[in-house]
Short mmCIF file of C-alpha atoms in Angstrom, two decimals:
data_model
loop_
_atom_site.label_atom_id
_atom_site.label_comp_id
_atom_site.label_asym_id
_atom_site.label_seq_id
_atom_site.Cartn_x
_atom_site.Cartn_y
_atom_site.Cartn_z
CA UNK A 26 -101.32 -2.56 22.87
CA UNK A 27 -101.38 -1.83 26.59
CA UNK A 28 -104.46 -3.19 28.35
CA UNK A 29 -105.71 -0.99 31.17
CA UNK A 30 -108.12 -2.50 33.66
CA UNK A 31 -110.43 0.43 34.25
CA UNK A 32 -112.14 0.05 37.67
CA UNK A 33 -115.37 1.27 36.10
CA UNK A 34 -115.38 -0.33 32.66
CA UNK A 35 -113.13 -3.37 32.84
CA UNK A 36 -110.17 -4.26 30.64
CA UNK A 37 -109.80 -1.86 27.72
CA UNK A 38 -107.21 -0.99 25.05
CA UNK A 39 -105.05 1.99 25.92
CA UNK A 40 -106.24 3.63 22.70
CA UNK A 41 -109.47 4.42 24.57
CA UNK A 42 -107.49 6.49 27.05
CA UNK A 43 -105.62 9.74 26.93
CA UNK A 44 -102.33 9.86 28.80
CA UNK A 45 -102.26 12.62 31.38
CA UNK A 46 -98.78 12.69 32.80
CA UNK A 47 -96.73 12.19 35.93
CA UNK A 48 -99.19 11.36 38.71
CA UNK A 49 -96.76 12.04 41.52
CA UNK A 50 -96.82 15.81 41.05
CA UNK A 51 -98.48 17.76 43.82
CA UNK A 52 -99.38 21.24 42.69
CA UNK A 53 -98.78 23.85 45.40
CA UNK A 54 -101.33 26.34 46.68
CA UNK A 55 -102.12 29.15 44.25
CA UNK A 56 -100.30 31.67 46.44
CA UNK A 57 -97.25 29.46 46.99
CA UNK A 58 -93.91 30.99 46.07
CA UNK A 59 -92.53 30.85 42.57
CA UNK A 60 -89.95 28.19 43.38
CA UNK A 61 -92.64 25.64 44.32
CA UNK A 62 -94.58 26.36 41.14
CA UNK A 63 -91.42 26.18 39.04
CA UNK A 64 -90.61 22.74 40.43
CA UNK A 65 -94.15 21.40 39.99
CA UNK A 66 -94.54 22.73 36.45
CA UNK A 67 -91.11 22.10 35.00
CA UNK A 68 -89.18 19.41 36.87
CA UNK A 69 -89.70 15.68 36.41
CA UNK A 70 -88.16 12.60 37.92
CA UNK A 71 -88.58 10.82 34.56
CA UNK A 72 -88.41 7.39 36.17
CA UNK A 73 -87.20 4.38 34.21
CA UNK A 74 -89.30 1.82 36.02
CA UNK A 75 -92.54 1.82 37.94
CA UNK A 76 -94.15 5.25 37.78
CA UNK A 77 -97.40 6.70 39.05
CA UNK A 78 -99.25 8.44 36.24
CA UNK A 79 -102.67 9.72 35.25
CA UNK A 80 -104.79 8.43 32.39
CA UNK A 81 -108.17 9.75 31.27
CA UNK A 82 -110.67 7.18 29.98
CA UNK A 83 -111.85 9.52 27.24
CA UNK A 84 -113.70 6.92 25.17
CA UNK A 85 -115.14 5.12 28.20
CA UNK A 86 -116.34 6.36 31.55
CA UNK A 87 -114.40 9.65 31.20
CA UNK A 88 -112.94 9.16 34.68
CA UNK A 89 -109.37 10.13 35.50
CA UNK A 90 -107.36 7.16 36.76
CA UNK A 91 -104.14 6.76 38.70
CA UNK A 92 -102.09 4.04 37.07
CA UNK A 93 -98.85 2.47 38.26
CA UNK A 94 -97.00 1.48 35.10
CA UNK A 95 -93.46 0.40 34.28
CA UNK A 96 -92.02 2.86 31.75
CA UNK A 97 -89.61 0.23 30.39
CA UNK A 98 -91.78 -2.90 30.14
CA UNK A 99 -95.16 -1.04 30.07
CA UNK A 100 -96.46 -3.53 32.65
CA UNK A 101 -99.29 -2.14 34.80
CA UNK A 102 -99.36 -3.03 38.48
CA UNK A 103 -102.36 -1.07 39.72
CA UNK A 104 -105.21 1.11 38.53
CA UNK A 105 -107.45 3.17 40.77
CA UNK A 106 -109.70 6.21 40.43
CA UNK A 107 -107.82 9.49 40.70
CA UNK A 108 -110.69 10.87 42.75
CA UNK A 109 -110.88 8.80 45.95
CA UNK A 110 -114.45 9.83 46.61
CA UNK A 111 -115.80 8.81 43.26
CA UNK A 112 -117.02 5.46 44.63
CA UNK A 113 -119.05 7.21 47.31
CA UNK A 114 -120.51 9.63 44.78
CA UNK A 115 -121.48 6.80 42.46
CA UNK A 116 -122.98 4.88 45.41
CA UNK A 117 -125.28 7.73 46.29
CA UNK A 118 -126.26 8.15 42.67
CA UNK A 119 -127.06 4.45 42.47
CA UNK A 120 -128.99 4.53 45.75
CA UNK A 121 -131.03 7.45 44.45
CA UNK A 122 -131.74 5.39 41.37
CA UNK A 123 -132.75 2.44 43.55
CA UNK A 124 -129.67 0.39 42.67
CA UNK A 125 -127.02 -1.32 44.79
CA UNK A 126 -123.63 -0.12 45.89
CA UNK A 127 -120.57 0.54 43.81
CA UNK A 128 -117.78 1.37 46.22
CA UNK A 129 -116.88 -2.23 46.95
CA UNK A 130 -115.81 -2.67 43.36
CA UNK A 131 -113.93 0.60 43.13
CA UNK A 132 -110.83 0.61 45.23
CA UNK A 133 -107.11 0.34 45.01
CA UNK A 134 -107.28 -3.16 43.60
CA UNK A 135 -108.65 -3.25 40.10
CA UNK A 136 -111.65 -5.29 39.10
CA UNK A 137 -112.00 -6.53 35.58
CA UNK A 138 -115.28 -7.65 34.18
CA UNK A 139 -114.11 -7.38 30.59
CA UNK A 140 -117.40 -5.72 29.85
CA UNK A 141 -117.13 -4.10 26.46
CA UNK A 142 -120.44 -2.36 26.21
CA UNK A 143 -118.71 0.96 25.66
CA UNK A 144 -121.42 2.59 27.72
CA UNK A 145 -120.60 5.45 30.00
CA UNK A 146 -123.21 4.18 32.47
CA UNK A 147 -122.27 1.80 35.24
CA UNK A 148 -122.61 -1.66 33.73
CA UNK A 149 -125.27 -3.91 35.22
CA UNK A 150 -122.82 -6.57 36.27
CA UNK A 151 -121.18 -4.13 38.66
CA UNK A 152 -124.36 -3.97 40.74
CA UNK A 153 -124.38 -6.37 43.61
CA UNK B 201 -55.56 6.86 7.87
CA UNK B 202 -55.87 7.69 4.21
CA UNK B 203 -58.12 10.41 2.89
CA UNK B 204 -61.01 9.27 0.72
CA UNK B 205 -60.83 10.60 -2.82
CA UNK B 206 -61.67 9.65 -6.38
CA UNK B 207 -58.09 8.41 -6.66
CA UNK B 208 -58.42 6.18 -3.55
CA UNK B 209 -61.63 4.66 -4.97
CA UNK B 210 -59.87 4.01 -8.29
CA UNK B 211 -56.71 2.60 -6.68
CA UNK B 212 -58.59 0.30 -4.31
CA UNK B 213 -60.82 -0.79 -7.15
CA UNK B 214 -57.73 -2.00 -9.03
CA UNK B 215 -56.72 -4.16 -6.06
CA UNK B 216 -60.14 -5.71 -5.62
CA UNK B 217 -61.13 -3.43 -2.70
CA UNK B 218 -59.06 -5.60 -0.35
CA UNK B 219 -56.68 -2.83 0.77
CA UNK B 220 -59.09 -0.42 2.46
CA UNK B 221 -57.93 0.50 5.96
CA UNK B 222 -60.55 0.46 8.73
CA UNK B 223 -62.40 3.75 9.04
CA UNK B 224 -61.55 4.38 12.70
CA UNK B 225 -59.46 2.71 15.38
CA UNK B 226 -60.80 0.49 18.15
CA UNK B 227 -58.53 1.69 20.97
CA UNK B 228 -58.19 0.36 24.48
CA UNK B 229 -59.41 2.88 27.08
CA UNK B 230 -56.73 5.12 28.59
CA UNK B 231 -56.70 5.81 32.30
CA UNK B 232 -57.15 9.57 31.98
CA UNK B 233 -58.89 11.82 29.47
CA UNK B 234 -59.18 15.60 29.45
CA UNK B 235 -62.74 15.34 28.14
CA UNK B 236 -65.08 12.34 28.21
CA UNK B 237 -68.25 12.60 26.14
CA UNK B 238 -70.90 10.10 27.21
CA UNK B 239 -72.98 9.00 24.23
CA UNK B 240 -71.67 7.93 20.82
CA UNK B 241 -74.60 9.20 18.83
CA UNK B 242 -74.53 12.04 16.32
CA UNK B 243 -74.36 14.75 18.98
CA UNK B 244 -71.61 13.10 21.01
CA UNK B 245 -69.48 12.29 17.97
CA UNK B 246 -69.96 15.77 16.51
CA UNK B 247 -68.98 17.29 19.87
CA UNK B 248 -65.76 15.27 19.99
CA UNK B 249 -64.96 16.23 16.40
CA UNK B 250 -65.43 19.99 16.96
CA UNK B 251 -63.57 19.85 20.29
CA UNK B 252 -60.57 18.42 18.46
CA UNK B 253 -60.92 20.52 15.30
CA UNK B 254 -62.09 23.96 16.50
CA UNK B 255 -60.61 23.97 19.98
CA UNK B 256 -57.49 21.84 19.55
CA UNK B 257 -58.37 19.80 22.62
CA UNK B 258 -56.53 16.53 23.01
CA UNK B 259 -57.14 13.36 25.01
CA UNK B 260 -60.84 13.16 24.22
CA UNK B 261 -62.92 10.01 24.56
CA UNK B 262 -66.43 9.22 23.40
CA UNK B 263 -67.97 6.36 25.38
CA UNK B 264 -70.91 4.49 23.89
CA UNK B 265 -72.79 1.66 25.60
CA UNK B 266 -73.73 -0.03 22.32
CA UNK B 267 -72.45 0.64 18.84
CA UNK B 268 -72.13 3.95 17.00
CA UNK B 269 -75.37 5.19 15.54
CA UNK B 270 -77.39 2.41 17.18
CA UNK B 271 -79.61 4.71 19.20
CA UNK B 272 -81.63 7.64 17.91
CA UNK B 273 -79.07 8.23 15.12
CA UNK B 274 -80.54 5.16 13.48
CA UNK B 275 -84.10 5.78 14.70
CA UNK B 276 -85.21 8.93 12.92
CA UNK B 277 -86.46 10.16 9.56
CA UNK B 278 -83.28 12.11 8.60
CA UNK B 279 -84.98 15.44 7.93
CA UNK B 280 -82.86 18.59 7.78
CA UNK B 281 -84.44 22.06 7.90
CA UNK B 282 -83.98 25.34 9.75
CA UNK B 283 -87.53 26.70 9.81
CA UNK B 284 -87.39 27.77 13.44
CA UNK B 285 -88.50 31.25 14.41
CA UNK B 286 -87.64 32.11 18.01
CA UNK B 287 -84.43 33.93 18.97
CA UNK B 288 -81.72 31.43 19.81
CA UNK B 289 -83.35 28.61 17.88
CA UNK B 290 -83.33 30.66 14.68
CA UNK B 291 -79.56 31.28 14.69
CA UNK B 292 -78.80 27.82 16.01
CA UNK B 293 -80.65 25.86 13.33
CA UNK B 294 -79.49 28.15 10.54
CA UNK B 295 -75.92 27.57 11.66
CA UNK B 296 -76.63 23.85 11.67
CA UNK B 297 -77.96 23.97 8.11
CA UNK B 298 -74.86 25.84 6.98
CA UNK B 299 -72.68 23.17 8.60
CA UNK B 300 -74.72 20.50 6.79
CA UNK B 301 -74.09 22.22 3.47
CA UNK B 302 -70.35 21.67 3.80
CA UNK B 303 -70.35 18.56 5.97
CA UNK B 304 -69.27 15.97 3.40
CA UNK B 305 -66.21 18.07 2.45
CA UNK B 306 -65.44 18.93 6.04
CA UNK B 307 -65.53 15.30 7.18
CA UNK B 308 -64.06 13.86 3.96
CA UNK B 309 -67.02 11.49 4.05
CA UNK B 310 -70.09 11.53 1.83
CA UNK B 311 -73.04 12.05 4.18
CA UNK B 312 -75.32 12.10 1.13
CA UNK B 313 -76.84 15.45 2.10
CA UNK B 314 -79.57 16.18 -0.40
CA UNK B 315 -81.19 19.63 -0.41
CA UNK B 316 -84.39 18.48 -2.01
CA UNK B 317 -86.70 21.08 -0.32
CA UNK B 318 -88.70 20.81 2.85
CA UNK B 319 -92.37 21.38 2.05
CA UNK B 320 -94.94 22.08 4.79
CA UNK B 321 -98.45 21.65 3.43
CA UNK B 322 -100.99 24.41 4.07
CA UNK B 323 -104.73 23.88 4.22
CA UNK B 324 -106.31 27.28 4.73
CA UNK B 325 -105.53 31.00 4.44
CA UNK B 326 -105.11 31.42 8.20
CA UNK B 327 -102.43 28.78 8.31
CA UNK B 328 -100.74 30.44 5.35
CA UNK B 329 -100.69 33.77 7.25
CA UNK B 330 -99.07 32.16 10.29
CA UNK B 331 -96.43 30.55 8.13
CA UNK B 332 -95.88 33.73 6.12
CA UNK B 333 -94.89 35.40 9.38
CA UNK B 334 -92.59 32.55 10.38
CA UNK B 335 -91.01 32.19 6.93
CA UNK B 336 -90.57 35.97 6.56
CA UNK B 337 -88.67 35.99 9.85
CA UNK B 338 -86.47 33.29 8.35
CA UNK B 339 -85.79 35.45 5.27
CA UNK B 340 -85.04 38.48 7.43
CA UNK B 341 -82.49 36.49 9.39
CA UNK B 342 -80.44 35.12 6.54
CA UNK B 343 -82.29 31.97 5.54
CA UNK B 344 -84.34 31.05 2.51
CA UNK B 345 -88.07 30.44 2.28
CA UNK B 346 -90.90 30.43 -0.21
CA UNK B 347 -94.67 30.29 -0.11
CA UNK B 348 -96.29 28.22 -2.83
CA UNK B 349 -99.82 28.68 -4.08
CA UNK B 350 -101.88 25.66 -5.03
CA UNK B 351 -100.87 25.75 -8.70
CA UNK B 352 -97.16 25.65 -7.82
CA UNK B 353 -97.72 22.87 -5.30
CA UNK B 354 -99.62 20.82 -7.89
CA UNK B 355 -96.79 21.24 -10.36
CA UNK B 356 -94.07 20.33 -7.83
CA UNK B 357 -95.82 17.44 -6.06
CA UNK B 358 -98.48 15.98 -8.35
CA UNK B 359 -99.28 12.91 -6.23
CA UNK B 360 -101.02 14.67 -3.34
CA UNK B 361 -104.77 14.35 -2.96
CA UNK B 362 -106.13 17.39 -4.84
CA UNK B 363 -109.55 15.83 -5.46
CA UNK B 364 -112.78 17.59 -4.55
CA UNK B 365 -113.52 15.08 -1.79
CA UNK B 366 -110.04 15.09 -0.25
CA UNK B 367 -110.13 14.57 3.52
CA UNK B 368 -107.78 17.55 4.02
CA UNK B 369 -108.14 19.94 1.04
CA UNK B 370 -104.90 21.67 0.12
CA UNK B 371 -104.33 25.40 -0.10
CA UNK B 372 -100.58 25.81 -0.72
CA UNK B 373 -97.25 25.19 0.98
CA UNK B 374 -94.46 26.83 2.96
CA UNK B 375 -91.13 25.75 1.60
CA UNK B 376 -87.49 25.82 2.52
CA UNK B 377 -85.52 24.88 -0.61
CA UNK B 378 -82.27 24.35 1.31
CA UNK B 379 -83.91 21.76 3.55
CA UNK B 380 -83.70 18.09 2.75
CA UNK B 381 -82.30 14.85 3.97
CA UNK B 382 -79.03 13.02 4.66
CA UNK B 383 -77.87 9.47 5.21
CA UNK B 384 -78.01 8.90 8.99
CA UNK B 385 -75.37 6.13 9.21
CA UNK B 386 -72.97 8.13 7.07
CA UNK B 387 -73.28 11.09 9.43
CA UNK B 388 -72.37 8.91 12.45
CA UNK B 389 -69.55 7.17 10.60
CA UNK B 390 -68.28 10.39 9.04
CA UNK B 391 -68.07 12.19 12.39
CA UNK B 392 -66.52 9.10 14.03
CA UNK B 393 -63.87 8.75 11.34
CA UNK B 394 -63.05 12.46 11.25
CA UNK B 395 -62.84 12.64 15.07
CA UNK B 396 -60.68 9.52 15.15
CA UNK B 397 -58.30 11.07 12.61
CA UNK B 398 -57.86 13.97 15.04
CA UNK B 399 -56.96 11.58 17.85
CA UNK B 400 -60.31 11.08 19.59
CA UNK B 401 -60.71 7.65 21.24
CA UNK B 402 -64.06 6.14 20.39
CA UNK B 403 -64.92 3.47 22.95
CA UNK B 404 -67.84 1.27 21.93
CA UNK B 405 -69.53 -1.33 24.16
CA UNK B 406 -68.49 0.90 27.02
CA UNK B 407 -71.46 1.59 29.27
CA UNK B 408 -71.20 4.08 32.12
CA UNK B 409 -72.21 2.35 35.35
CA UNK B 410 -71.36 5.00 37.92
CA UNK B 411 -69.55 8.21 38.81
CA UNK B 412 -67.06 9.10 41.51
CA UNK B 413 -67.67 12.63 42.74
CA UNK B 414 -65.54 14.90 44.84
CA UNK B 415 -67.67 17.77 46.10
CA UNK B 416 -69.12 19.35 42.99
CA UNK B 417 -66.76 17.62 40.54
CA UNK B 418 -66.87 14.33 38.75
CA UNK B 419 -63.40 12.80 39.09
CA UNK B 420 -63.97 9.52 37.31
CA UNK B 421 -66.50 7.40 35.47
CA UNK B 422 -66.98 3.70 36.08
CA UNK B 423 -67.64 1.86 32.86
CA UNK B 424 -67.95 -1.71 31.68
CA UNK B 425 -64.45 -1.28 30.23
CA UNK B 426 -62.82 0.07 33.39
CA UNK B 427 -62.52 3.37 35.24
CA UNK B 428 -61.87 6.56 33.28
CA UNK B 429 -60.54 9.66 35.02
CA UNK B 430 -61.94 12.78 33.39
CA UNK B 431 -61.06 16.46 33.47
CA UNK B 432 -64.44 17.41 32.00
CA UNK B 433 -67.52 15.31 31.28
CA UNK B 434 -70.24 15.95 28.70
CA UNK B 435 -73.58 14.11 28.54
CA UNK B 436 -75.12 13.64 25.10
CA UNK B 437 -77.43 10.69 25.70
CA UNK B 438 -80.86 11.92 24.52
CA UNK B 439 -83.64 9.80 26.10
CA UNK B 440 -81.30 8.40 28.75
CA UNK B 441 -80.37 11.81 30.18
CA UNK B 442 -82.45 11.44 33.36
CA UNK B 443 -80.91 8.01 34.02
CA UNK B 444 -77.35 9.38 33.90
CA UNK B 445 -78.40 12.51 35.77
CA UNK B 446 -79.63 10.50 38.76
CA UNK B 447 -76.60 8.19 38.48
CA UNK B 448 -74.46 11.29 38.95
CA UNK B 449 -76.41 12.01 42.12
CA UNK B 450 -78.54 14.90 40.95
CA UNK B 451 -82.25 15.63 41.15
CA UNK B 452 -84.97 16.27 38.64
CA UNK B 453 -84.77 17.67 35.10
CA UNK B 454 -87.20 19.52 32.81
CA UNK B 455 -87.20 16.43 30.56
CA UNK B 456 -89.46 13.44 29.97
CA UNK B 457 -88.55 10.42 27.86
CA UNK B 458 -91.14 9.51 25.22
CA UNK B 459 -90.93 7.20 22.26
CA UNK B 460 -91.34 8.24 18.67
CA UNK B 461 -91.88 5.78 15.85
CA UNK B 462 -90.76 5.94 12.27
CA UNK B 463 -91.41 3.71 9.31
CA UNK B 464 -90.00 2.67 5.96
CA UNK B 465 -91.94 1.05 3.14
CA UNK B 466 -90.85 -1.39 0.47
CA UNK B 467 -88.75 0.34 -2.22
CA UNK B 468 -90.57 2.15 -5.03
CA UNK B 469 -89.42 3.91 -8.17
CA UNK B 470 -88.81 7.67 -7.70
CA UNK B 471 -92.09 9.22 -6.56
CA UNK B 472 -91.49 12.06 -4.10
CA UNK B 473 -88.60 14.42 -4.69
CA UNK B 474 -89.10 16.53 -1.54
CA UNK B 475 -89.50 16.16 2.18
CA UNK B 476 -93.24 16.65 2.69
CA UNK B 477 -94.70 17.55 6.06
CA UNK B 478 -98.40 17.52 6.92
CA UNK B 479 -100.07 18.62 10.14
CA UNK B 480 -103.74 19.31 10.79
CA UNK B 481 -105.15 19.21 14.28
CA UNK B 482 -104.11 15.91 15.81
CA UNK B 483 -102.81 14.40 12.56
CA UNK B 484 -99.14 14.65 11.69
CA UNK B 485 -96.84 12.99 9.21
CA UNK B 486 -93.63 13.73 7.36
CA UNK B 487 -92.58 11.76 4.30
CA UNK B 488 -89.55 11.49 2.10
CA UNK B 489 -88.15 8.86 -0.22
CA UNK B 490 -84.81 7.27 0.54
CA UNK B 491 -82.16 6.72 -2.12
CA UNK B 492 -83.07 3.03 -2.03
CA UNK B 493 -86.66 3.97 -2.87
CA UNK B 494 -88.35 3.30 0.46
CA UNK B 495 -90.88 5.83 1.68
CA UNK B 496 -89.50 7.02 5.02
CA UNK B 497 -92.14 8.54 7.25
CA UNK B 498 -93.10 9.30 10.81
CA UNK B 499 -95.70 11.08 12.89
CA UNK B 500 -96.36 11.86 16.53
CA UNK B 501 -95.21 10.24 19.75
CA UNK B 502 -96.96 7.21 21.17
CA UNK B 503 -98.40 9.71 23.69
CA UNK B 504 -97.29 8.00 26.88
CA UNK B 505 -93.95 8.17 28.63
CA UNK B 506 -91.65 5.29 27.77
CA UNK B 507 -88.07 4.09 27.73
CA UNK B 508 -88.94 1.19 25.41
CA UNK B 509 -87.41 1.30 21.95
CA UNK B 510 -90.48 -0.27 20.41
CA UNK B 511 -93.64 1.26 19.05
CA UNK B 512 -97.29 0.55 19.65
CA UNK B 513 -99.92 -0.33 17.06
CA UNK B 514 -102.49 2.49 17.42
CA UNK B 515 -99.84 5.01 16.36
CA UNK B 516 -98.95 2.88 13.32
CA UNK B 517 -102.59 3.23 12.25
CA UNK B 518 -102.68 6.97 12.94
CA UNK B 519 -99.55 7.71 10.94
CA UNK B 520 -100.56 5.41 8.08
CA UNK B 521 -103.93 7.17 7.90
CA UNK B 522 -102.24 10.58 7.78
CA UNK B 523 -99.85 9.46 5.04
CA UNK B 524 -102.54 7.88 2.88
CA UNK B 525 -104.88 10.83 3.31
CA UNK B 526 -102.16 13.00 1.76
CA UNK B 527 -100.81 10.42 -0.70
CA UNK B 528 -103.67 8.05 -1.58
CA UNK B 529 -101.33 6.42 -4.12
CA UNK B 530 -99.37 4.88 -1.21
CA UNK B 531 -102.37 3.12 0.33
CA UNK B 532 -101.37 -0.34 -0.92
CA UNK B 533 -97.64 0.01 -0.33
CA UNK B 534 -96.33 -2.46 2.24
CA UNK B 535 -94.42 -1.42 5.34
CA UNK B 536 -90.95 -2.91 5.49
CA UNK B 537 -89.84 -1.90 8.98
CA UNK B 538 -90.82 0.34 11.82
CA UNK B 539 -88.83 1.36 14.84
CA UNK B 540 -89.00 3.63 17.87
CA UNK B 541 -86.47 5.87 19.54
CA UNK B 542 -86.55 7.35 23.03
CA UNK B 543 -86.89 11.13 22.74
CA UNK B 544 -85.70 13.56 25.37
CA UNK B 545 -88.81 15.74 25.33
CA UNK B 546 -88.27 19.04 27.10
CA UNK B 547 -90.77 21.29 28.84
CA UNK B 548 -90.86 23.92 26.09
CA UNK B 549 -89.80 21.87 23.07
CA UNK B 550 -86.32 23.41 22.95
CA UNK B 551 -82.97 21.94 23.83
CA UNK B 552 -80.39 22.37 26.59
CA UNK B 553 -76.70 22.96 25.89
CA UNK B 554 -75.48 24.20 29.23
CA UNK B 555 -73.40 24.02 32.35
CA UNK B 556 -74.77 22.04 35.27
CA UNK B 557 -74.65 22.22 39.09
CA UNK B 558 -71.42 20.18 38.87
CA UNK B 559 -68.44 22.31 37.92
CA UNK B 560 -66.95 20.00 35.28
CA UNK B 561 -70.16 18.44 33.92
CA UNK B 562 -71.86 19.80 30.78
CA UNK B 563 -75.27 18.84 29.44
CA UNK B 564 -76.55 18.39 25.89
CA UNK B 565 -80.19 17.21 25.90
CA UNK B 566 -83.82 18.02 25.23
CA UNK B 567 -83.90 17.45 21.46
CA UNK B 568 -87.55 16.45 21.19
CA UNK B 569 -88.35 15.27 17.63
CA UNK B 570 -85.59 17.33 16.06
CA UNK B 571 -82.19 16.00 17.05
CA UNK B 572 -81.02 14.79 13.65
CA UNK B 573 -80.91 18.14 11.87
CA UNK B 574 -79.43 19.75 14.96
CA UNK B 575 -76.47 17.43 15.33
CA UNK B 576 -73.76 19.52 13.57
CA UNK B 577 -74.60 22.73 15.46
CA UNK B 578 -75.25 20.77 18.65
CA UNK B 579 -71.71 19.41 18.50
CA UNK B 580 -70.33 22.80 17.47
CA UNK B 581 -71.89 24.76 20.38
CA UNK B 582 -71.44 21.96 22.93
CA UNK B 583 -67.73 21.76 22.07
CA UNK B 584 -67.52 25.55 22.36
CA UNK B 585 -69.17 25.38 25.80
CA UNK B 586 -66.92 22.61 27.09
CA UNK B 587 -63.71 24.16 25.77
CA UNK B 588 -64.42 27.70 27.01
CA UNK B 589 -66.52 26.88 30.08
CA UNK B 590 -69.10 29.54 29.11
CA UNK B 591 -72.11 29.43 26.81
CA UNK B 592 -71.90 31.06 23.37
CA UNK B 593 -74.39 33.95 23.05
CA UNK B 594 -76.55 31.87 20.66
CA UNK B 595 -77.22 29.24 23.34
CA UNK B 596 -77.07 31.43 26.44
CA UNK B 597 -80.78 30.90 27.10
CA UNK B 598 -80.72 27.18 26.33
CA UNK B 599 -79.91 26.31 29.93
CA UNK B 600 -81.76 24.37 32.64
CA UNK B 601 -82.59 27.53 34.53
CA UNK B 602 -84.45 29.38 31.81
CA UNK B 603 -87.94 28.54 33.12
CA UNK B 604 -87.04 30.07 36.45
CA UNK B 605 -86.12 33.28 34.60
CA UNK B 606 -89.40 33.20 32.69
CA UNK B 607 -87.76 32.38 29.37
CA UNK B 608 -89.82 29.80 27.51
CA UNK B 609 -88.53 28.88 24.03
CA UNK B 610 -91.73 27.24 22.85
CA UNK B 611 -92.02 27.22 19.03
CA UNK B 612 -95.35 25.43 19.15
CA UNK B 613 -96.86 27.34 22.06
CA UNK B 614 -97.93 24.11 23.71
CA UNK B 615 -97.06 24.88 27.34
CA UNK B 616 -95.15 22.79 29.89
CA UNK B 617 -96.33 19.38 28.71
CA UNK B 618 -93.44 17.51 27.06
CA UNK B 619 -95.58 15.16 24.99
CA UNK B 620 -97.16 18.09 23.14
CA UNK B 621 -93.90 19.43 21.71
CA UNK B 622 -92.55 18.28 18.41
#
């Protein structure tokens, strides 16, 4: 079992997640020429080693994550939200609800509370 | 080396089986070969055999980093079928099945090919309609197929869950009688021995560590057993294709490496006399019984990209659930072994047998879940490509450039996501 340290939910089994794919792909503009779209859709580096990839925490917070994982040893070196602004968005939601801030715990370095509540809400122990 | 025959079995039996010659040589690498095939799996060995047999090529080497049949040849569920529908695939897999039917005689080696029927279970009328179309196309293009109603299915395979509260109620089956199974090791050894008899050098424990290029040609390969000069080079390395590709100094490929698990149970008395395949929504399994009695089965990928030849537990659960929902009688059978192979999953689920940007390099890759059954035709067409330096009409669209031309050979209709193809 691969353990993924979700920045929102803590350490969870990979069975809670759905694998997205290669996270290094940059999709071109909609009106970009065919060659760019061909390359983005069909060509892969297929790295044997540390790779940037996307995972979706389907049975957790439902956030998309960017994970750096070794495709040979399966070791994970970093996990961060795929949407950089998600911390800010959650902060404002928490402020509206009279809570604290969230962004300090959501960054490039993962935090792991090990909280296993399975709730899609922000766990209480993440509030400062 | 002597031919195998009833007489040779009898004669060697009389002398206590001490006089058998080794099945193939263990030669020292030569300095120069006309053709070097990288990868001593089923596809590489078959390619070398057909190069020597059909095209009278000489000075051929197969280089293998481990031992023969130690990669995906020994990490599959040995299913043979040709129930593909799309142009190109249809002719290719039917040709492969025909080669299977005569393979033991052709190789003078018993590959234990058993045409015990490939049965795809159906669960509703809509599914039956889809398969009627696919299986009628098979009949119209020279293959065999049948559709079974529930009564026939019950008679043929009585152990499935036909109860009123079955998790996946059955409706019928789509069947290819000529499909079946073969002994994977025997296929590797049979091709190796037959190729060796035609003069092919099989170099085991010979890992490629680098290439020397001159413009758009590969002039030599560095290996752990010395440098080999090569006139032509063929890659047949399945999940390791991207590794070799970048070692040869080239860019990206429409391939991702994923791992696929398979399983074998403790031996049982004869229970299932077919290859049974089940797929509903996200659940998939395929089951057959080996000659030793073990239930051999597999399911889907582990769902994340990997070069590790080891499986993960959630998929063991998923596949076991699928198998026991179809065959409740197997629920208390113990697993004996499970293993994982690294699959070269392509962007449309179909393979590549093609020329490459380098003028003397040829590629054989992209076999997804289905490399075992393909191996005879894969070797046949790859040898034809290497010998004649042009693709046969059957594989003319199985090249790396097809997506650019808008040709997607996607049997499943899953789109450009390699993990979704099977």
